[in-house]
mmCIF file of C-alpha atoms in Angstrom:
data_model
loop_
_atom_site.group_PDB
_atom_site.id
_atom_site.type_symbol
_atom_site.label_atom_id
_atom_site.label_comp_id
_atom_site.label_asym_id
_atom_site.label_seq_id
_atom_site.Cartn_x
_atom_site.Cartn_y
_atom_site.Cartn_z
ATOM 1 C CA GLY A 180 0.000 0.000 0.000
ATOM 2 C CA GLU A 181 0.839 3.649 -0.058
ATOM 3 C CA ASN A 182 3.241 5.157 2.443
ATOM 4 C CA VAL A 183 3.418 8.927 2.810
ATOM 5 C CA GLU A 184 6.174 10.607 4.777
ATOM 6 C CA GLN A 185 6.012 14.236 5.819
ATOM 7 C CA HIS A 186 8.606 16.712 7.069
ATOM 8 C CA PRO A 187 9.076 18.670 9.209
ATOM 9 C CA SER A 188 6.866 17.648 12.122
ATOM 10 C CA THR A 189 6.943 21.190 13.515
ATOM 11 C CA LEU A 190 7.636 24.474 11.774
ATOM 12 C CA SER A 191 7.753 27.978 13.208
ATOM 13 C CA VAL A 192 7.959 31.016 10.962
ATOM 14 C CA GLN A 193 7.679 34.746 11.437
ATOM 15 C CA GLU A 194 4.545 36.385 10.153
ATOM 16 C CA GLY A 195 5.054 37.354 6.529
ATOM 17 C CA ASP A 196 7.664 34.693 5.856
ATOM 18 C CA SER A 197 7.112 31.610 3.734
ATOM 19 C CA ALA A 198 6.536 28.079 4.962
ATOM 20 C CA VAL A 199 7.368 24.904 3.078
ATOM 21 C CA ILE A 200 6.238 21.399 3.964
ATOM 22 C CA LYS A 201 7.539 18.392 2.067
ATOM 23 C CA CYS A 202 6.138 14.913 1.518
ATOM 24 C CA THR A 203 7.224 11.781 -0.263
ATOM 25 C CA TYR A 204 5.120 8.847 -1.372
ATOM 26 C CA SER A 205 5.897 5.279 -2.267
ATOM 27 C CA ASP A 206 3.188 4.088 -4.641
ATOM 28 C CA SER A 207 3.885 5.166 -8.197
ATOM 29 C CA ALA A 208 0.228 4.475 -9.012
ATOM 30 C CA SER A 209 -0.950 7.291 -6.728
ATOM 31 C CA ASN A 210 -2.356 10.125 -8.780
ATOM 32 C CA TYR A 211 -4.122 12.489 -6.408
ATOM 33 C CA PHE A 212 -2.446 14.521 -3.678
ATOM 34 C CA PRO A 213 -4.610 16.747 -1.488
ATOM 35 C CA TRP A 214 -3.399 18.884 1.389
ATOM 36 C CA TYR A 215 -5.492 19.397 4.488
ATOM 37 C CA LYS A 216 -5.416 21.956 7.266
ATOM 38 C CA GLN A 217 -6.695 20.847 10.642
ATOM 39 C CA GLU A 218 -7.339 23.103 13.592
ATOM 40 C CA LEU A 219 -7.485 21.619 17.061
ATOM 41 C CA GLY A 220 -10.528 19.391 17.557
ATOM 42 C CA LYS A 221 -11.898 20.068 14.091
ATOM 43 C CA ARG A 222 -12.126 18.139 10.869
ATOM 44 C CA PRO A 223 -9.474 18.407 8.195
ATOM 45 C CA GLN A 224 -10.214 21.080 5.637
ATOM 46 C CA LEU A 225 -9.040 20.683 2.062
ATOM 47 C CA ILE A 226 -6.845 23.645 1.140
ATOM 48 C CA ILE A 227 -5.395 22.582 -2.188
ATOM 49 C CA ASP A 228 -4.940 19.454 -4.244
ATOM 50 C CA ILE A 229 -2.918 18.378 -7.238
ATOM 51 C CA ARG A 230 -3.176 15.536 -9.697
ATOM 52 C CA SER A 231 -0.355 13.616 -11.221
ATOM 53 C CA ASN A 232 -0.767 15.182 -14.653
ATOM 54 C CA VAL A 233 0.119 18.596 -13.236
ATOM 55 C CA GLY A 234 3.445 19.777 -11.872
ATOM 56 C CA GLU A 235 2.310 22.846 -9.975
ATOM 57 C CA LYS A 236 -0.858 24.474 -8.782
ATOM 58 C CA LYS A 237 -1.393 27.796 -7.065
ATOM 59 C CA ASP A 238 -4.278 29.347 -5.173
ATOM 60 C CA GLN A 239 -3.516 32.818 -3.836
ATOM 61 C CA ARG A 240 -0.898 32.376 -1.083
ATOM 62 C CA ILE A 241 -0.855 28.598 -1.322
ATOM 63 C CA ALA A 242 0.948 26.531 -3.927
ATOM 64 C CA VAL A 243 1.729 22.860 -4.343
ATOM 65 C CA THR A 244 4.395 21.272 -6.502
ATOM 66 C CA LEU A 245 4.646 17.660 -7.577
ATOM 67 C CA ASN A 246 7.647 15.729 -8.862
ATOM 68 C CA LYS A 247 6.359 12.388 -10.098
ATOM 69 C CA THR A 248 9.778 11.053 -10.959
ATOM 70 C CA ALA A 249 11.114 11.642 -7.470
ATOM 71 C CA LYS A 250 7.717 10.913 -5.871
ATOM 72 C CA HIS A 251 7.640 13.980 -3.744
ATOM 73 C CA PHE A 252 5.332 16.944 -3.412
ATOM 74 C CA SER A 253 5.470 20.124 -1.402
ATOM 75 C CA LEU A 254 3.186 22.766 0.045
ATOM 76 C CA HIS A 255 4.264 26.377 -0.080
ATOM 77 C CA ILE A 256 2.543 29.096 1.921
ATOM 78 C CA THR A 257 3.692 32.633 1.267
ATOM 79 C CA GLU A 258 3.102 35.767 3.345
ATOM 80 C CA THR A 259 2.094 33.667 6.316
ATOM 81 C CA GLN A 260 -0.424 35.015 8.795
ATOM 82 C CA PRO A 261 -1.205 33.954 12.378
ATOM 83 C CA GLU A 262 -4.419 32.312 11.204
ATOM 84 C CA ASP A 263 -2.330 29.947 9.097
ATOM 85 C CA SER A 264 -1.225 28.299 12.346
ATOM 86 C CA ALA A 265 -2.592 24.742 12.354
ATOM 87 C CA VAL A 266 -1.605 21.175 11.603
ATOM 88 C CA TYR A 267 -1.154 20.445 7.917
ATOM 89 C CA PHE A 268 -1.420 16.976 6.437
ATOM 90 C CA CYS A 269 -0.341 15.848 3.028
ATOM 91 C CA SER A 270 -1.984 12.788 1.550
ATOM 92 C CA GLY A 271 -2.019 10.627 -1.502
ATOM 93 C CA SER A 272 -4.375 8.218 -3.159
ATOM 94 C CA GLY A 273 -4.847 6.115 -6.213
ATOM 95 C CA SER A 274 -7.960 5.020 -8.016
ATOM 96 C CA ALA A 275 -9.520 3.530 -4.895
ATOM 97 C CA ARG A 276 -9.725 7.053 -3.433
ATOM 98 C CA GLN A 277 -8.393 5.809 -0.106
ATOM 99 C CA LEU A 278 -6.288 8.576 1.312
ATOM 100 C CA THR A 279 -3.053 7.817 3.099
ATOM 101 C CA PHE A 280 -2.013 10.712 5.280
ATOM 102 C CA GLY A 281 1.384 11.976 6.229
ATOM 103 C CA SER A 282 2.225 12.368 9.901
ATOM 104 C CA GLY A 283 1.347 16.054 9.958
ATOM 105 C CA THR A 284 3.205 19.337 10.417
ATOM 106 C CA GLN A 285 2.380 21.706 13.237
ATOM 107 C CA LEU A 286 2.828 25.156 11.712
ATOM 108 C CA THR A 287 3.135 28.105 14.067
ATOM 109 C CA VAL A 288 3.189 31.606 12.643
ATOM 110 C CA LEU A 289 4.728 33.990 15.130
ATOM 111 C CA PRO A 290 3.366 37.551 15.159
ATOM 112 C CA GLY B 608 -22.213 21.605 -1.867
ATOM 113 C CA ALA B 609 -20.733 18.225 -0.861
ATOM 114 C CA VAL B 610 -21.537 18.328 2.841
ATOM 115 C CA VAL B 611 -20.843 15.380 5.111
ATOM 116 C CA SER B 612 -22.633 15.328 8.438
ATOM 117 C CA GLN B 613 -21.417 13.219 11.341
ATOM 118 C CA HIS B 614 -23.195 12.558 14.634
ATOM 119 C CA PRO B 615 -22.703 12.729 17.490
ATOM 120 C CA SER B 616 -19.907 15.281 17.696
ATOM 121 C CA TRP B 617 -18.881 13.903 21.043
ATOM 122 C CA VAL B 618 -19.905 11.014 23.266
ATOM 123 C CA ILE B 619 -18.874 9.697 26.649
ATOM 124 C CA CYS B 620 -19.644 6.093 27.465
ATOM 125 C CA LYS B 621 -18.753 3.513 30.035
ATOM 126 C CA SER B 622 -16.481 0.551 29.391
ATOM 127 C CA GLY B 623 -18.302 -2.390 27.910
ATOM 128 C CA THR B 624 -21.038 -0.400 26.218
ATOM 129 C CA SER B 625 -21.475 0.171 22.486
ATOM 130 C CA VAL B 626 -21.532 3.460 20.635
ATOM 131 C CA LYS B 627 -22.922 4.170 17.183
ATOM 132 C CA ILE B 628 -21.596 6.984 15.002
ATOM 133 C CA GLU B 629 -23.467 8.120 11.907
ATOM 134 C CA CYS B 630 -22.024 9.613 8.765
ATOM 135 C CA ARG B 631 -24.345 11.154 6.185
ATOM 136 C CA SER B 632 -23.707 12.725 2.829
ATOM 137 C CA LEU B 633 -26.308 15.485 2.746
ATOM 138 C CA ASP B 634 -26.311 16.619 -0.861
ATOM 139 C CA PHE B 635 -24.716 13.826 -2.810
ATOM 140 C CA GLN B 636 -24.712 10.057 -3.041
ATOM 141 C CA ALA B 637 -21.659 8.233 -1.801
ATOM 142 C CA THR B 638 -21.165 4.625 -2.785
ATOM 143 C CA THR B 639 -17.992 4.644 -0.731
ATOM 144 C CA MET B 640 -17.281 6.201 2.625
ATOM 145 C CA PHE B 641 -14.118 5.985 4.669
ATOM 146 C CA TRP B 642 -13.672 5.814 8.425
ATOM 147 C CA TYR B 643 -10.569 7.263 10.055
ATOM 148 C CA ARG B 644 -9.332 7.351 13.616
ATOM 149 C CA GLN B 645 -7.066 10.037 15.012
ATOM 150 C CA PHE B 646 -5.323 9.851 18.364
ATOM 151 C CA PRO B 647 -4.113 13.091 19.990
ATOM 152 C CA LYS B 648 -1.305 14.777 18.065
ATOM 153 C CA GLN B 649 -1.227 11.982 15.528
ATOM 154 C CA SER B 650 -2.250 11.587 11.932
ATOM 155 C CA LEU B 651 -5.487 10.203 10.560
ATOM 156 C CA MET B 652 -5.354 6.441 10.194
ATOM 157 C CA LEU B 653 -7.724 4.695 7.824
ATOM 158 C CA MET B 654 -9.760 2.084 9.650
ATOM 159 C CA ALA B 655 -12.060 0.798 6.952
ATOM 160 C CA THR B 656 -13.700 1.479 3.635
ATOM 161 C CA SER B 657 -17.462 1.327 3.713
ATOM 162 C CA ASN B 658 -19.173 0.157 0.538
ATOM 163 C CA GLU B 659 -22.884 0.593 -0.002
ATOM 164 C CA GLY B 660 -24.628 -2.738 -0.205
ATOM 165 C CA SER B 661 -21.607 -4.860 0.599
ATOM 166 C CA LYS B 662 -19.248 -5.666 3.420
ATOM 167 C CA ALA B 663 -16.744 -3.104 4.578
ATOM 168 C CA THR B 664 -13.065 -3.546 3.899
ATOM 169 C CA TYR B 665 -10.958 -3.238 7.038
ATOM 170 C CA GLU B 666 -7.354 -2.155 7.282
ATOM 171 C CA GLN B 667 -4.820 -4.471 8.819
ATOM 172 C CA GLY B 668 -4.999 -4.451 12.581
ATOM 173 C CA VAL B 669 -8.571 -3.173 12.785
ATOM 174 C CA GLU B 670 -10.962 -5.687 14.348
ATOM 175 C CA LYS B 671 -14.048 -6.023 12.191
ATOM 176 C CA ASP B 672 -16.047 -7.578 15.023
ATOM 177 C CA LYS B 673 -15.275 -4.648 17.275
ATOM 178 C CA PHE B 674 -15.834 -1.872 14.761
ATOM 179 C CA LEU B 675 -19.032 -2.738 12.958
ATOM 180 C CA ILE B 676 -19.702 -0.799 9.789
ATOM 181 C CA ASN B 677 -23.014 -0.664 8.004
ATOM 182 C CA HIS B 678 -23.529 1.222 4.758
ATOM 183 C CA ALA B 679 -27.217 0.641 4.188
ATOM 184 C CA SER B 680 -27.886 3.468 1.760
ATOM 185 C CA LEU B 681 -26.063 5.777 -0.611
ATOM 186 C CA THR B 682 -26.132 8.551 1.965
ATOM 187 C CA LEU B 683 -25.554 6.829 5.291
ATOM 188 C CA SER B 684 -22.783 4.798 6.853
ATOM 189 C CA THR B 685 -22.605 3.890 10.526
ATOM 190 C CA LEU B 686 -19.703 2.838 12.705
ATOM 191 C CA THR B 687 -20.509 0.977 15.906
ATOM 192 C CA VAL B 688 -17.774 0.611 18.476
ATOM 193 C CA THR B 689 -18.778 -2.500 20.401
ATOM 194 C CA SER B 690 -17.743 -3.271 23.966
ATOM 195 C CA ALA B 691 -15.793 -0.045 24.135
ATOM 196 C CA HIS B 692 -12.667 0.227 26.270
ATOM 197 C CA PRO B 693 -10.697 3.288 27.358
ATOM 198 C CA GLU B 694 -8.087 2.616 24.653
ATOM 199 C CA ASP B 695 -10.834 3.137 22.056
ATOM 200 C CA SER B 696 -11.066 6.762 23.132
ATOM 201 C CA SER B 697 -10.187 8.739 20.042
ATOM 202 C CA PHE B 698 -11.406 11.127 17.374
ATOM 203 C CA TYR B 699 -13.325 9.234 14.685
ATOM 204 C CA ILE B 700 -13.837 10.936 11.323
ATOM 205 C CA CYS B 701 -15.714 9.772 8.270
ATOM 206 C CA SER B 702 -15.226 10.962 4.736
ATOM 207 C CA ALA B 703 -17.091 10.544 1.502
ATOM 208 C CA THR B 704 -16.888 11.492 -2.130
ATOM 209 C CA PRO B 705 -19.438 11.803 -4.884
ATOM 210 C CA GLY B 706 -17.078 9.623 -6.849
ATOM 211 C CA THR B 707 -17.193 11.746 -9.965
ATOM 212 C CA VAL B 708 -14.040 12.693 -11.813
ATOM 213 C CA ASN B 709 -11.926 15.222 -9.905
ATOM 214 C CA SER B 710 -14.240 15.209 -6.889
ATOM 215 C CA PRO B 711 -12.297 15.458 -3.614
ATOM 216 C CA LEU B 712 -13.023 13.711 -0.348
ATOM 217 C CA HIS B 713 -15.160 15.590 2.140
ATOM 218 C CA PHE B 714 -14.866 14.998 5.848
ATOM 219 C CA GLY B 715 -17.477 14.921 8.557
ATOM 220 C CA ASN B 716 -16.957 17.025 11.677
ATOM 221 C CA GLY B 717 -15.658 14.055 13.590
ATOM 222 C CA THR B 718 -16.775 12.347 16.787
ATOM 223 C CA ARG B 719 -14.797 12.630 19.985
ATOM 224 C CA LEU B 720 -15.289 9.344 21.839
ATOM 225 C CA THR B 721 -14.310 9.090 25.490
ATOM 226 C CA VAL B 722 -14.645 5.736 27.203
ATOM 227 C CA THR B 723 -14.534 5.866 30.992
#
């Protein structure tokens, strides 16, 4: 099955700086890679996703890049704000739509 | 659109009792729903895949006789934690997808289960 690894586990940045979270996956058949933001005690919220036929996708301050050859993908948040503080999970899935999640990154944006 | 409703949002029960958690897709039909469990400060771990009209598929290490899943309709899946023990205390989250091309998974609000 799929194995998704995520780094770093914790990340602190100054407000206005950029944050980058990296993930690798093992199953070359995986073709869908969503990123979720989870605040304490709440459900994961989809913030951006990318499919394997695309190398990069951007939505305002959030961007995701995918390198299929190397089997890694990254989340980039620019101009970070305190409300970006949360746990971020990368994930991957194949045709079965079962998501395998990374271990999560606790992002803290310092004012 | 694509709202997934999960109930209850939290429940406290005594050891040995059973608890049922409902997951509903409110504005779409979901032939497949997924059940995840999340322990504090950990990631979401897939427990089982719930298929409408057929038996659920359980992940390795998840006891099917303890975590009963019923997916009786295209909009409802239930997870029953039988004979609950304190170690079953966790955050349980369901997810569902319309299954159409490019449709993402949508999560329920989760259920915080505390077994005393």
